[in-house]
CSV table of C-alpha atoms in Angstrom, one decimal:
chain,number,residue,atom,x,y,z
A,1481,MET,CA,54.1,18.8,72.3
A,1482,ALA,CA,57.3,18.8,71.3
A,1483,ASN,CA,59.2,21.5,70.2
A,1484,GLN,CA,61.7,20.9,67.7
A,1485,VAL,CA,63.0,24.7,66.8
A,1486,THR,CA,64.9,25.3,63.9
A,1487,LEU,CA,67.1,28.8,62.7
A,1488,LEU,CA,67.8,29.7,59.5
A,1489,ASP,CA,70.7,32.2,59.7
A,1490,PHE,CA,73.8,34.1,58.8
A,1491,TRP,CA,77.1,34.4,61.2
A,1492,PRO,CA,76.9,38.4,60.7
A,1493,SER,CA,73.4,39.0,60.3
A,1494,MET,CA,71.7,41.7,63.0
A,1495,PHE,CA,68.9,40.0,62.4
A,1496,GLY,CA,70.0,36.2,63.6
A,1497,MET,CA,71.6,37.5,66.7
A,1498,ARG,CA,68.2,39.4,68.0
A,1499,THR,CA,66.3,36.0,67.4
A,1500,LYS,CA,69.6,33.9,69.6
A,1501,ILE,CA,69.2,35.6,71.9
A,1502,ALA,CA,65.4,35.8,72.3
A,1503,LEU,CA,66.1,31.7,72.9
A,1504,ALA,CA,68.9,32.3,74.9
A,1505,GLU,CA,67.0,33.9,76.9
A,1506,LYS,CA,64.1,31.4,77.3
A,1507,GLY,CA,66.6,28.4,77.6
A,1508,VAL,CA,65.2,26.9,74.4
A,1509,GLU,CA,67.5,24.8,72.5
A,1510,TYR,CA,67.7,25.0,69.0
A,1511,GLU,CA,69.3,23.2,65.6
A,1512,TYR,CA,71.5,26.4,64.1
A,1513,LYS,CA,71.3,25.4,60.1
A,1514,GLU,CA,73.6,28.5,58.5
A,1515,THR,CA,72.4,29.6,55.1
A,1516,ASP,CA,74.8,31.9,53.2
A,1517,PRO,CA,71.7,35.2,52.1
A,1518,TRP,CA,73.1,35.0,48.7
A,1519,VAL,CA,72.1,31.1,47.9
A,1520,LYS,CA,69.1,30.6,48.4
A,1521,THR,CA,68.2,27.5,48.8
A,1522,PRO,CA,65.6,25.3,48.4
A,1523,LEU,CA,64.6,24.9,52.3
A,1524,LEU,CA,65.0,29.0,52.5
A,1525,ILE,CA,62.4,29.4,49.7
A,1526,GLU,CA,60.3,26.9,51.4
A,1527,MET,CA,60.2,28.4,54.7
A,1528,ASN,CA,60.2,31.6,52.9
A,1529,PRO,CA,59.1,31.9,49.5
A,1530,VAL,CA,57.5,35.8,50.1
A,1531,HIS,CA,61.3,37.2,51.0
A,1532,LYS,CA,63.4,34.8,50.4
A,1533,LYS,CA,65.6,35.7,53.1
A,1534,ILE,CA,67.1,34.9,56.9
A,1535,PRO,CA,67.0,34.4,59.6
A,1536,VAL,CA,64.2,32.2,59.6
A,1537,LEU,CA,62.4,30.4,62.8
A,1538,ILE,CA,60.8,27.1,62.5
A,1539,HIS,CA,59.1,25.6,65.3
A,1540,ASN,CA,57.4,22.2,64.9
A,1541,GLY,CA,57.7,22.7,60.8
A,1542,LYS,CA,55.8,26.1,60.5
A,1543,PRO,CA,58.5,29.0,59.4
A,1544,ILE,CA,58.0,33.0,61.6
A,1545,CYS,CA,59.8,34.6,59.0
A,1546,GLU,CA,61.0,38.8,60.3
A,1547,SER,CA,62.6,39.4,63.4
A,1548,LEU,CA,61.5,41.4,65.8
A,1549,ILE,CA,58.4,39.4,64.9
A,1550,GLN,CA,60.2,36.1,65.7
A,1551,ILE,CA,61.4,37.7,69.1
A,1552,GLU,CA,57.8,38.2,70.3
A,1553,TYR,CA,56.6,35.0,69.2
A,1554,ILE,CA,59.3,33.4,71.1
A,1555,ASP,CA,58.2,34.9,73.8
A,1556,GLU,CA,54.7,33.8,73.9
A,1557,VAL,CA,55.0,30.6,73.7
A,1558,TRP,CA,57.8,29.8,76.1
A,1559,SER,CA,56.5,32.1,78.5
A,1560,ASP,CA,56.5,30.6,81.8
A,1561,THR,CA,60.7,32.0,81.2
A,1562,TYR,CA,61.7,35.0,81.2
A,1563,PRO,CA,59.6,37.7,80.1
A,1564,ILE,CA,60.7,39.8,77.1
A,1565,LEU,CA,58.2,42.0,76.1
A,1566,PRO,CA,56.2,44.1,79.1
A,1567,SER,CA,52.9,42.5,80.7
A,1568,ASP,CA,51.5,46.2,80.2
A,1569,PRO,CA,49.9,47.1,77.0
A,1570,TYR,CA,50.6,50.5,77.2
A,1571,GLU,CA,54.5,50.0,77.7
A,1572,LYS,CA,54.5,47.1,75.0
A,1573,SER,CA,53.2,49.5,72.3
A,1574,GLN,CA,56.1,51.7,72.9
A,1575,ALA,CA,58.3,48.7,73.0
A,1576,ARG,CA,57.3,47.5,69.8
A,1577,PHE,CA,56.9,51.3,68.3
A,1578,TRP,CA,61.1,51.6,69.4
A,1579,GLY,CA,61.6,48.1,67.4
A,1580,GLU,CA,60.0,49.3,64.2
A,1581,PHE,CA,62.7,52.5,64.6
A,1582,ILE,CA,65.5,50.3,65.1
A,1583,ASP,CA,64.1,48.7,61.7
A,1584,ARG,CA,62.9,51.1,60.0
A,1585,LYS,CA,65.5,53.9,60.5
A,1586,PHE,CA,68.6,51.9,61.1
A,1587,TYR,CA,69.5,49.8,58.6
A,1588,ASP,CA,69.8,51.7,55.6
A,1589,PRO,CA,72.5,54.3,57.3
A,1590,SER,CA,74.2,51.4,59.3
A,1591,TRP,CA,75.2,49.8,55.5
A,1592,LYS,CA,75.7,52.7,53.7
A,1593,VAL,CA,78.4,54.1,56.2
A,1594,TRP,CA,81.2,51.1,55.8
A,1595,ALA,CA,79.6,50.1,51.9
A,1596,THR,CA,79.1,53.9,50.3
A,1597,MET,CA,81.8,57.0,49.7
A,1598,GLY,CA,81.5,60.3,48.9
A,1599,GLU,CA,77.9,62.7,49.3
A,1600,GLU,CA,75.9,59.1,50.1
A,1601,HIS,CA,79.0,58.3,52.7
A,1602,VAL,CA,78.3,61.4,54.8
A,1603,ALA,CA,74.5,61.1,54.2
A,1604,ALA,CA,74.7,58.3,56.0
A,1605,ARG,CA,77.0,59.5,58.7
A,1606,LYS,CA,75.1,61.8,59.7
A,1607,GLU,CA,72.0,60.3,59.9
A,1608,LEU,CA,72.8,56.9,61.8
A,1609,ILE,CA,74.7,59.0,64.9
A,1610,GLU,CA,70.9,61.2,64.4
A,1611,HIS,CA,69.4,58.0,64.8
A,1612,PHE,CA,71.5,56.8,67.6
A,1613,LYS,CA,71.1,60.3,70.0
A,1614,THR,CA,67.4,59.5,69.4
A,1615,LEU,CA,67.7,55.9,70.9
A,1616,GLU,CA,70.0,57.4,73.7
A,1617,THR,CA,67.4,60.5,74.6
A,1618,GLU,CA,65.0,57.3,74.7
A,1619,LEU,CA,67.1,55.4,77.2
A,1620,GLY,CA,67.8,58.4,79.3
A,1621,ASP,CA,69.4,57.4,82.5
A,1622,LYS,CA,67.5,54.5,82.6
A,1623,PRO,CA,69.5,50.5,82.4
A,1624,TYR,CA,67.6,49.3,79.7
A,1625,PHE,CA,65.1,50.7,77.3
A,1626,GLY,CA,62.6,48.8,79.5
A,1627,GLY,CA,63.8,50.1,82.5
A,1628,GLU,CA,65.5,48.0,85.3
A,1629,VAL,CA,64.7,44.3,83.0
A,1630,PHE,CA,66.2,43.2,79.9
A,1631,GLY,CA,64.2,43.5,77.0
A,1632,PHE,CA,62.6,44.1,73.3
A,1633,VAL,CA,64.0,46.9,72.4
A,1634,ASP,CA,67.3,45.9,73.7
A,1635,ILE,CA,67.3,42.5,72.1
A,1636,ALA,CA,66.3,44.5,68.6
A,1637,LEU,CA,69.3,47.5,68.9
A,1638,ILE,CA,72.2,44.8,70.8
A,1639,GLY,CA,71.9,42.5,67.6
A,1640,TYR,CA,73.8,45.6,65.8
A,1641,TYR,CA,76.3,45.0,68.3
A,1642,SER,CA,78.5,43.1,66.5
A,1643,TRP,CA,78.8,45.8,63.7
A,1644,PHE,CA,79.5,48.5,65.9
A,1645,LYS,CA,83.4,48.5,65.6
A,1646,ALA,CA,82.7,48.6,61.8
A,1647,MET,CA,80.5,50.8,61.8
A,1648,GLU,CA,82.5,53.2,64.0
A,1649,LYS,CA,85.9,52.6,62.0
A,1650,PHE,CA,84.5,53.1,57.8
A,1651,GLY,CA,81.7,55.8,59.6
A,1652,GLU,CA,84.8,57.4,61.0
A,1653,PHE,CA,83.1,58.5,64.3
A,1654,ARG,CA,83.2,57.4,67.5
A,1655,LEU,CA,80.2,56.0,70.0
A,1656,GLU,CA,81.5,56.9,73.4
A,1657,LYS,CA,82.1,60.7,72.0
A,1658,GLU,CA,78.8,60.9,70.7
A,1659,VAL,CA,75.9,59.3,72.5
A,1660,PRO,CA,78.3,57.7,75.6
A,1661,LYS,CA,74.8,56.8,77.9
A,1662,LEU,CA,74.6,54.7,75.1
A,1663,VAL,CA,77.8,53.0,75.1
A,1664,GLU,CA,77.3,52.6,78.7
A,1665,TRP,CA,74.2,50.5,78.2
A,1666,THR,CA,75.8,48.1,75.6
A,1667,LYS,CA,78.6,47.5,78.8
A,1668,ARG,CA,75.4,46.0,80.7
A,1669,CYS,CA,73.9,44.3,77.3
A,1670,ILE,CA,77.2,42.1,76.3
A,1671,VAL,CA,77.7,40.7,80.0
A,1672,ARG,CA,74.4,38.3,79.7
A,1673,GLU,CA,75.3,35.5,78.7
A,1674,SER,CA,72.4,35.0,76.3
A,1675,VAL,CA,74.3,37.4,74.6
A,1676,VAL,CA,77.7,36.9,74.8
A,1677,LYS,CA,76.7,33.1,73.4
A,1678,SER,CA,74.8,35.0,70.1
A,1679,MET,CA,77.0,37.6,69.3
A,1680,ALA,CA,79.8,37.6,66.1
A,1681,ASP,CA,83.2,38.6,67.4
A,1682,PRO,CA,83.5,42.6,65.8
A,1683,ASP,CA,86.9,42.1,64.2
A,1684,ASN,CA,85.8,39.0,62.0
A,1685,ILE,CA,82.6,41.4,61.1
A,1686,ILE,CA,85.5,43.6,60.7
A,1687,GLN,CA,87.2,41.9,58.5
A,1688,TYR,CA,83.4,40.3,56.1
A,1689,ALA,CA,82.9,44.1,55.8
A,1690,CYS,CA,86.4,44.2,54.4
A,1691,VAL,CA,85.8,41.8,51.5
A,1692,LEU,CA,81.7,43.2,50.6
A,1693,ARG,CA,83.5,46.5,50.5
A,1694,LYS,CA,86.2,44.7,48.0
A,1695,ASN,CA,83.4,43.1,46.3
A,1696,LEU,CA,81.3,47.1,45.8
A,1697,GLY,CA,83.9,48.6,44.7
A,1698,VAL,CA,84.3,50.5,47.8
A,1699,GLU,CA,87.9,50.1,48.4
């Protein structure tokens, strides 16, 4: 069966970057379609009628929505190459737990540190740093979240890497001071070819965030 793979995505999306990394780890070729999330195109509505959000992975005409689900799908479909999720049921459950933690706890304060002002901004910065520290504790002294190999949780978090610089700039904190072990982890991740080819330039992200801040009346 031929594999026709398309990714509907928007270049600053940390969620799309996750999916790109997973596809790259598996060596899967795909068609990339830049899709502005503010413009609900007919294709986006057709492929993701519930949320109408990117990224959407389309495999042989069938859509797969939500980036963590996409990563797991990619891992299962192209199972003969680099394993992303561990095979052990317990270890797999833990990887899913931490992926879910990142999605549920991390996203909200990560954008509020650059998109809000006043008390809301201060609270978001405090919450974000706490979550970074929780993740650093889970990482411990391991090279990667899954141990010796780059895997599911690493992809879930490194998708945010392009935004780290913007978080630091507008949140007025330094990750190296707050979570030095996590910073070392990022250095190990960003030299991987799959990550290098999938990430947006952090300086371009800052420029994009500045535009959004002006549109939101933050500056």
